[in-house]
Amino acid sequence: MSQLFTPLTLREITIAHRAWMSPMMQFAAVPDGPDVGTATDWHLQHLGSRAVAGAALIMVEATAVTPGGRSSDYDLGLWNDRQVQVLRRHTGFLRAQGTVPGIQLVHAGRKAATGRPWPDPDRAQQTWPTVGPSAVPFGRLPAPAEMSTAEIATVVEEFAAAARRAAAAGFQVLELHGAHGYLIHQFLSPQSNTRTDSYGGSFDNRIRFALQVVTAVRREWPAELPLFFRLSATDWLGGDTEDPRPGWTVAESIALAPHLERLGVDLVDVSSGGSVPDAAIPVRPGYQVPFAARLRDEAGVRTSAVGMIVAPEQAEEVIAQGQADAVFLGRALLRDPAWIRQAADRLGARLPHPPQYDRAFRAPAPAVGSREDGRRQLIEVRAV
């Protein structure tokens, strides 16, 4: 029996299996005007097509908790009720397919206002001042303004308000983006945090902002619904590599995880990198899975694995060997929206399908290009 296609219950939400869709920024939100930051039909088809194809949980892309926290003016936002209203249509469709809808909340900090990764000939890119724990730039980006303690408190409450709106929009899982060099990660890492007050220096001080955000969000997020935390397990700097620059380490991630669990985080979504643009990262299939396994074993928390998980047998092995409790799939689902359904077939599992597609599942499909396939297509054409 496939372990990948077994259910997982977190709080009062049962997720049908452990192959999930990772949050992937689409840069397709309304960029300006009264509806700025709202989802569009692009998001509905992007998310809905993967739900129809069997994703048990779909995590909506990094969604900004405040306009200044966007990476680009095309980012999704969740700072007003109009955005909630539009997202209800999306969550309603996902839930109708048996998919659990999740959303990831973010503040980009010093990585804000960088623009989307392709040019828009019809519109100039908007920019705005950025903030961070310290006035340390990311690569060639402008240096952010160092946040005051009052500004830090404001952002904490903006995360909490966005969590309240996420529940109103119909989401059943919430994830805090504490990875990839965004604001929460910026506070964690000595690469971007050089403060000398209670938010900088020691490990306990650098994790303070993350714990305050989790506490505030858990206060607003319904107790029966799961809370995830995406974490860069390492900056690929400092003690984890030969690069001498200081950075957030695997040992610190293992130390942080029990604090997150104590405050109400139900699963740590383990990724890596993002603090510097030039870290030497040995990207290969499953290269981040060992981090998820270490946090699961050494910190005793539930984890998910992500990053270059490309084959069904590879995903099955991650779950069967207890390296993680679930896998998040990103580029694999961009290349092939039906990857999860095809993986179930290869691993001997059976996923439900919409009744509109029932005719495709009444008999085993022949191999594409076979004579039987050709004859069947010809019969169907003649029937039309």
Coordinates of N, CA and C in Angstrom, one line a residue, residues 26-172:
Q26 N 2.7 33.7 -8.7 CA 2.3 33.8 -10.1 C 2.4 35.2 -10.7
F27 N 2.6 36.2 -9.8 CA 2.7 37.6 -10.3 C 1.6 37.9 -11.2
A28 N 0.4 37.6 -10.8 CA -0.8 37.7 -11.7 C -2.0 38.5 -11.0
A29 N -1.7 39.0 -9.8 CA -2.7 39.8 -9.1 C -3.0 41.1 -9.7
V30 N -4.1 41.7 -9.4 CA -4.4 43.1 -9.9 C -3.3 44.0 -9.4
P31 N -2.6 44.8 -10.3 CA -1.5 45.5 -9.8 C -1.7 46.9 -9.3
D32 N -2.9 47.5 -9.6 CA -3.2 48.8 -9.1 C -4.7 49.1 -9.0
G33 N -5.1 50.3 -8.6 CA -6.5 50.6 -8.5 C -7.1 50.1 -7.2
P34 N -8.4 50.2 -7.1 CA -9.1 49.8 -5.9 C -9.0 48.3 -5.6
D35 N -8.8 47.5 -6.6 CA -8.7 46.1 -6.4 C -7.2 45.5 -6.3
V36 N -6.3 46.4 -6.1 CA -4.9 46.0 -6.1 C -4.7 44.9 -5.1
G37 N -3.9 43.9 -5.5 CA -3.6 42.7 -4.7 C -4.6 41.6 -4.7
T38 N -5.7 41.8 -5.4 CA -6.8 40.7 -5.5 C -6.4 39.7 -6.5
A39 N -6.9 38.5 -6.2 CA -6.7 37.3 -7.1 C -7.5 37.5 -8.4
T40 N -7.1 36.8 -9.5 CA -7.7 36.9 -10.8 C -8.1 35.6 -11.3
D41 N -8.6 35.5 -12.5 CA -9.0 34.2 -13.1 C -7.7 33.4 -13.3
W42 N -6.6 34.0 -13.5 CA -5.4 33.2 -13.6 C -5.2 32.3 -12.4
H43 N -5.4 32.9 -11.2 CA -5.2 32.1 -10.0 C -6.2 30.9 -9.9
L44 N -7.5 31.2 -10.4 CA -8.5 30.2 -10.3 C -8.2 29.0 -11.2
Q45 N -7.7 29.3 -12.4 CA -7.4 28.1 -13.2 C -6.1 27.4 -12.8
H46 N -5.1 28.2 -12.3 CA -3.9 27.6 -11.8 C -4.1 26.7 -10.6
L47 N -4.9 27.2 -9.7 CA -5.2 26.4 -8.5 C -6.2 25.3 -8.8
G48 N -7.2 25.6 -9.5 CA -8.3 24.7 -9.8 C -7.9 23.5 -10.6
S49 N -7.0 23.7 -11.6 CA -6.6 22.6 -12.4 C -5.9 21.5 -11.6
R50 N -5.1 22.0 -10.7 CA -4.3 21.0 -9.8 C -5.3 20.3 -8.8
A51 N -6.3 21.0 -8.4 CA -7.3 20.4 -7.5 C -8.0 19.3 -8.2
V52 N -8.5 19.6 -9.4 CA -9.2 18.6 -10.2 C -8.3 17.4 -10.5
A53 N -7.0 17.6 -10.6 CA -6.0 16.6 -10.9 C -5.5 15.9 -9.6
G54 N -6.1 16.1 -8.5 CA -5.8 15.2 -7.3 C -5.0 15.8 -6.2
A55 N -4.6 17.1 -6.2 CA -3.8 17.6 -5.1 C -4.6 17.6 -3.8
A56 N -4.1 17.0 -2.7 CA -4.9 16.9 -1.5 C -4.9 18.2 -0.7
L57 N -3.8 19.0 -0.8 CA -3.7 20.3 -0.2 C -3.1 21.2 -1.2
I58 N -3.6 22.4 -1.4 CA -3.0 23.4 -2.3 C -2.8 24.6 -1.5
M59 N -1.5 25.0 -1.5 CA -1.1 26.2 -0.7 C -1.0 27.4 -1.7
V60 N -1.9 28.4 -1.5 CA -1.8 29.6 -2.3 C -0.5 30.3 -2.1
E61 N 0.0 30.9 -3.1 CA 1.3 31.6 -3.1 C 1.5 32.6 -1.9
A62 N 2.7 33.0 -1.7 CA 3.1 34.0 -0.7 C 2.2 35.2 -0.9
T63 N 1.4 35.5 0.1 CA 0.4 36.6 0.0 C 0.8 37.6 1.1
A64 N 0.9 38.9 0.6 CA 1.5 39.9 1.5 C 0.4 40.4 2.5
V65 N 0.9 40.7 3.7 CA 0.0 41.1 4.8 C -0.1 42.6 4.8
T66 N 0.6 43.3 3.9 CA 0.6 44.8 3.8 C 1.1 45.2 2.5
P67 N 0.6 46.3 1.9 CA 1.1 46.6 0.5 C 2.6 46.8 0.5
G68 N 3.3 47.3 1.5 CA 4.7 47.5 1.4 C 5.5 46.2 1.6
G69 N 4.8 45.1 1.9 CA 5.5 43.8 2.1 C 5.4 43.0 0.8
R70 N 5.0 43.5 -0.3 CA 4.9 42.8 -1.6 C 6.3 42.7 -2.2
S71 N 6.6 41.6 -2.9 CA 7.8 41.5 -3.7 C 7.6 42.3 -5.0
S72 N 6.4 42.4 -5.5 CA 6.1 43.2 -6.7 C 4.7 43.7 -6.6
D73 N 4.3 44.6 -7.5 CA 3.0 45.2 -7.5 C 2.0 44.2 -8.0
Y74 N 2.4 43.0 -8.5 CA 1.5 42.0 -9.0 C 1.3 40.9 -8.0
D75 N 1.8 41.1 -6.7 CA 1.6 40.1 -5.7 C 0.2 40.1 -5.1
L76 N -0.2 38.9 -4.7 CA -1.5 38.8 -3.9 C -1.3 39.5 -2.6
G77 N -2.4 40.0 -2.1 CA -2.4 40.6 -0.7 C -3.7 40.1 0.0
L78 N -3.6 40.3 1.4 CA -4.7 40.0 2.2 C -4.8 41.0 3.3
W79 N -4.9 42.3 2.9 CA -5.0 43.4 3.9 C -6.4 44.1 3.9
N80 N -7.3 43.6 3.0 CA -8.6 44.2 3.0 C -9.7 43.2 2.7
D81 N -10.9 43.6 2.9 CA -12.1 42.7 2.8 C -12.4 42.4 1.3
R82 N -12.1 43.2 0.4 CA -12.3 42.9 -1.0 C -11.5 41.7 -1.5
Q83 N -10.2 41.7 -1.0 CA -9.4 40.5 -1.3 C -10.0 39.2 -0.7
V84 N -10.6 39.3 0.5 CA -11.2 38.2 1.1 C -12.4 37.7 0.2
Q85 N -13.2 38.6 -0.3 CA -14.4 38.3 -1.1 C -14.0 37.5 -2.3
V86 N -12.9 38.0 -3.0 CA -12.5 37.3 -4.3 C -11.9 35.9 -4.0
L87 N -11.2 35.8 -2.9 CA -10.6 34.5 -2.6 C -11.6 33.5 -2.2
R88 N -12.7 33.9 -1.7 CA -13.8 32.9 -1.3 C -14.2 32.1 -2.5
R89 N -14.2 32.7 -3.7 CA -14.5 31.9 -4.9 C -13.5 30.8 -5.1
H90 N -12.2 31.1 -4.9 CA -11.2 30.2 -5.1 C -11.2 29.0 -4.1
T91 N -11.4 29.4 -2.8 CA -11.4 28.3 -1.8 C -12.7 27.5 -2.0
G92 N -13.8 28.1 -2.4 CA -15.0 27.3 -2.6 C -14.8 26.2 -3.6
F93 N -14.1 26.6 -4.7 CA -13.9 25.7 -5.8 C -13.0 24.5 -5.4
L94 N -11.9 24.9 -4.7 CA -10.9 23.9 -4.2 C -11.6 22.9 -3.3
R95 N -12.4 23.4 -2.3 CA -13.0 22.5 -1.4 C -14.1 21.6 -2.0
A96 N -14.7 22.1 -3.1 CA -15.7 21.3 -3.8 C -15.0 20.1 -4.5
Q97 N -13.7 20.2 -4.8 CA -13.0 19.1 -5.4 C -12.4 18.1 -4.4
G98 N -12.6 18.4 -3.1 CA -12.0 17.6 -2.0 C -10.6 18.0 -1.6
T99 N -10.2 19.1 -2.1 CA -8.9 19.7 -1.8 C -9.0 20.6 -0.6
V100 N -8.0 20.5 0.3 CA -7.9 21.5 1.4 C -7.2 22.7 0.9
P101 N -7.8 23.9 1.0 CA -7.1 25.1 0.6 C -6.3 25.7 1.7
G102 N -5.0 26.0 1.4 CA -4.2 26.7 2.3 C -3.6 28.0 1.7
I103 N -3.1 28.9 2.5 CA -2.5 30.1 2.1 C -1.3 30.5 2.9
Q104 N -0.3 31.0 2.2 CA 1.0 31.4 2.8 C 1.0 32.9 3.0
L105 N 1.3 33.4 4.2 CA 1.4 34.8 4.5 C 2.8 35.2 4.6
V106 N 3.1 36.4 4.0 CA 4.5 36.9 3.9 C 4.6 38.4 4.1
H107 N 5.7 38.8 4.5 CA 6.2 40.2 4.4 C 7.6 40.1 3.8
A108 N 7.8 40.7 2.7 CA 9.1 40.5 2.0 C 10.3 41.3 2.6
G109 N 10.0 42.3 3.4 CA 11.1 43.0 4.1 C 12.0 43.6 3.1
R110 N 13.3 43.4 3.2 CA 14.3 44.0 2.3 C 14.2 43.5 0.8
K111 N 13.5 42.4 0.6 CA 13.3 41.9 -0.7 C 12.0 42.4 -1.4
A112 N 11.4 43.3 -0.8 CA 10.1 43.9 -1.4 C 10.5 44.8 -2.6
A113 N 9.5 45.0 -3.4 CA 9.6 46.0 -4.5 C 10.6 45.6 -5.5
T114 N 10.9 44.3 -5.7 CA 11.9 43.9 -6.7 C 11.3 43.6 -8.0
G115 N 10.0 43.6 -8.2 CA 9.4 43.4 -9.5 C 9.2 41.9 -9.8
R116 N 8.3 41.7 -10.8 CA 8.2 40.3 -11.2 C 9.3 39.9 -12.2
P117 N 9.5 38.6 -12.4 CA 10.8 38.2 -13.1 C 10.7 38.3 -14.6
W118 N 9.7 38.9 -15.2 CA 9.7 39.1 -16.6 C 9.2 40.6 -16.9
P119 N 9.7 41.2 -18.0 CA 9.3 42.6 -18.2 C 7.9 42.7 -18.7
D120 N 7.3 43.9 -18.3 CA 6.0 44.3 -18.7 C 6.1 45.5 -19.6
P121 N 6.0 45.3 -20.9 CA 6.2 46.5 -21.8 C 5.1 47.5 -21.7
D122 N 4.0 47.2 -21.2 CA 2.9 48.1 -21.1 C 2.8 48.9 -19.8
R123 N 3.7 48.6 -18.9 CA 3.5 49.2 -17.5 C 4.9 49.2 -16.8
A124 N 5.2 50.4 -16.3 CA 6.4 50.5 -15.5 C 6.3 49.9 -14.2
Q125 N 7.4 49.3 -13.7 CA 7.4 48.6 -12.4 C 7.3 49.7 -11.3
Q126 N 6.5 49.4 -10.3 CA 6.4 50.3 -9.2 C 7.5 49.9 -8.2
T127 N 8.0 50.9 -7.5 CA 9.0 50.6 -6.4 C 8.5 51.4 -5.2
W128 N 9.0 51.1 -4.0 CA 8.7 51.8 -2.8 C 9.8 51.5 -1.8
P129 N 9.9 52.3 -0.7 CA 11.0 52.0 0.3 C 10.7 50.7 1.0
T130 N 11.8 50.1 1.3 CA 11.7 48.8 2.0 C 12.2 48.9 3.5
V131 N 11.9 47.9 4.2 CA 12.3 47.8 5.6 C 12.9 46.5 5.9
G132 N 13.6 46.4 7.0 CA 14.2 45.1 7.5 C 14.7 45.2 8.9
P133 N 15.2 44.1 9.4 CA 15.6 44.2 10.8 C 16.8 45.1 11.0
S134 N 17.6 45.2 9.9 CA 18.8 46.1 9.9 C 19.0 46.7 8.5
A135 N 19.8 47.7 8.4 CA 20.0 48.4 7.1 C 21.0 47.7 6.3
V136 N 20.8 46.4 6.1 CA 21.8 45.6 5.3 C 21.1 45.2 4.0
P137 N 21.7 45.6 2.9 CA 21.0 45.2 1.6 C 21.1 43.8 1.2
F138 N 20.2 43.3 0.4 CA 20.3 42.0 -0.2 C 21.0 42.2 -1.6
G139 N 22.2 41.7 -1.7 CA 22.9 41.8 -3.0 C 23.0 43.3 -3.4
R140 N 22.5 43.6 -4.6 CA 22.5 44.9 -5.2 C 21.3 45.7 -4.9
L141 N 20.3 45.1 -4.2 CA 19.1 45.9 -3.9 C 19.4 47.0 -3.0
P142 N 18.5 48.1 -2.9 CA 18.7 49.2 -2.0 C 18.7 48.7 -0.6
A143 N 19.5 49.3 0.3 CA 19.4 49.0 1.7 C 18.1 49.3 2.3
P144 N 17.5 48.5 3.1 CA 16.2 48.8 3.8 C 16.4 49.7 4.9
A145 N 15.4 50.3 5.4 CA 15.4 51.1 6.6 C 15.3 50.1 7.8
E146 N 16.1 50.4 8.8 CA 16.0 49.5 10.0 C 14.7 49.8 10.7
M147 N 13.9 48.7 11.0 CA 12.6 48.8 11.7 C 12.8 49.2 13.1
S148 N 11.9 50.1 13.5 CA 11.8 50.5 15.0 C 11.0 49.4 15.7
T149 N 11.1 49.4 17.0 CA 10.3 48.4 17.7 C 8.8 48.6 17.5
A150 N 8.4 49.9 17.3 CA 7.0 50.2 17.1 C 6.6 49.6 15.7
E151 N 7.5 49.7 14.7 CA 7.2 49.2 13.4 C 7.1 47.7 13.4
I152 N 8.0 47.1 14.2 CA 7.9 45.6 14.4 C 6.6 45.2 14.9
A153 N 6.1 45.9 16.0 CA 4.8 45.5 16.6 C 3.7 45.7 15.6
T154 N 3.8 46.7 14.7 CA 2.7 46.9 13.7 C 2.7 45.7 12.7
V155 N 3.9 45.3 12.3 CA 3.9 44.1 11.3 C 3.4 42.9 12.0
V156 N 3.7 42.6 13.2 CA 3.1 41.5 13.9 C 1.6 41.5 13.9
E157 N 1.0 42.7 14.1 CA -0.4 42.8 14.1 C -1.0 42.6 12.7
E158 N -0.2 43.1 11.7 CA -0.6 42.9 10.3 C -0.7 41.4 9.9
F159 N 0.2 40.6 10.4 CA 0.2 39.2 10.2 C -1.1 38.6 10.8
A160 N -1.4 39.1 12.1 CA -2.6 38.6 12.8 C -3.8 38.9 12.0
A161 N -3.9 40.2 11.5 CA -5.1 40.6 10.8 C -5.3 39.8 9.5
A162 N -4.2 39.5 8.8 CA -4.3 38.7 7.6 C -4.7 37.3 7.9
A163 N -4.3 36.7 9.1 CA -4.7 35.4 9.4 C -6.2 35.4 9.7
R164 N -6.8 36.4 10.3 CA -8.2 36.5 10.5 C -8.9 36.6 9.2
R165 N -8.4 37.3 8.2 CA -9.0 37.4 6.9 C -8.9 36.1 6.2
A166 N -7.8 35.3 6.3 CA -7.7 34.0 5.7 C -8.8 33.1 6.1
A167 N -9.1 33.1 7.4 CA -10.2 32.2 7.9 C -11.5 32.7 7.3
A168 N -11.7 34.0 7.2 CA -13.0 34.5 6.6 C -13.1 34.1 5.1
A169 N -11.9 34.0 4.5 CA -11.9 33.6 3.1 C -12.1 32.2 2.8
G170 N -12.1 31.3 3.8 CA -12.4 29.9 3.7 C -11.2 29.0 3.6
F171 N -10.0 29.5 4.0 CA -8.9 28.7 4.0 C -8.9 27.8 5.2
Q172 N -8.3 26.6 5.1 CA -8.3 25.6 6.2 C -6.9 25.3 6.7

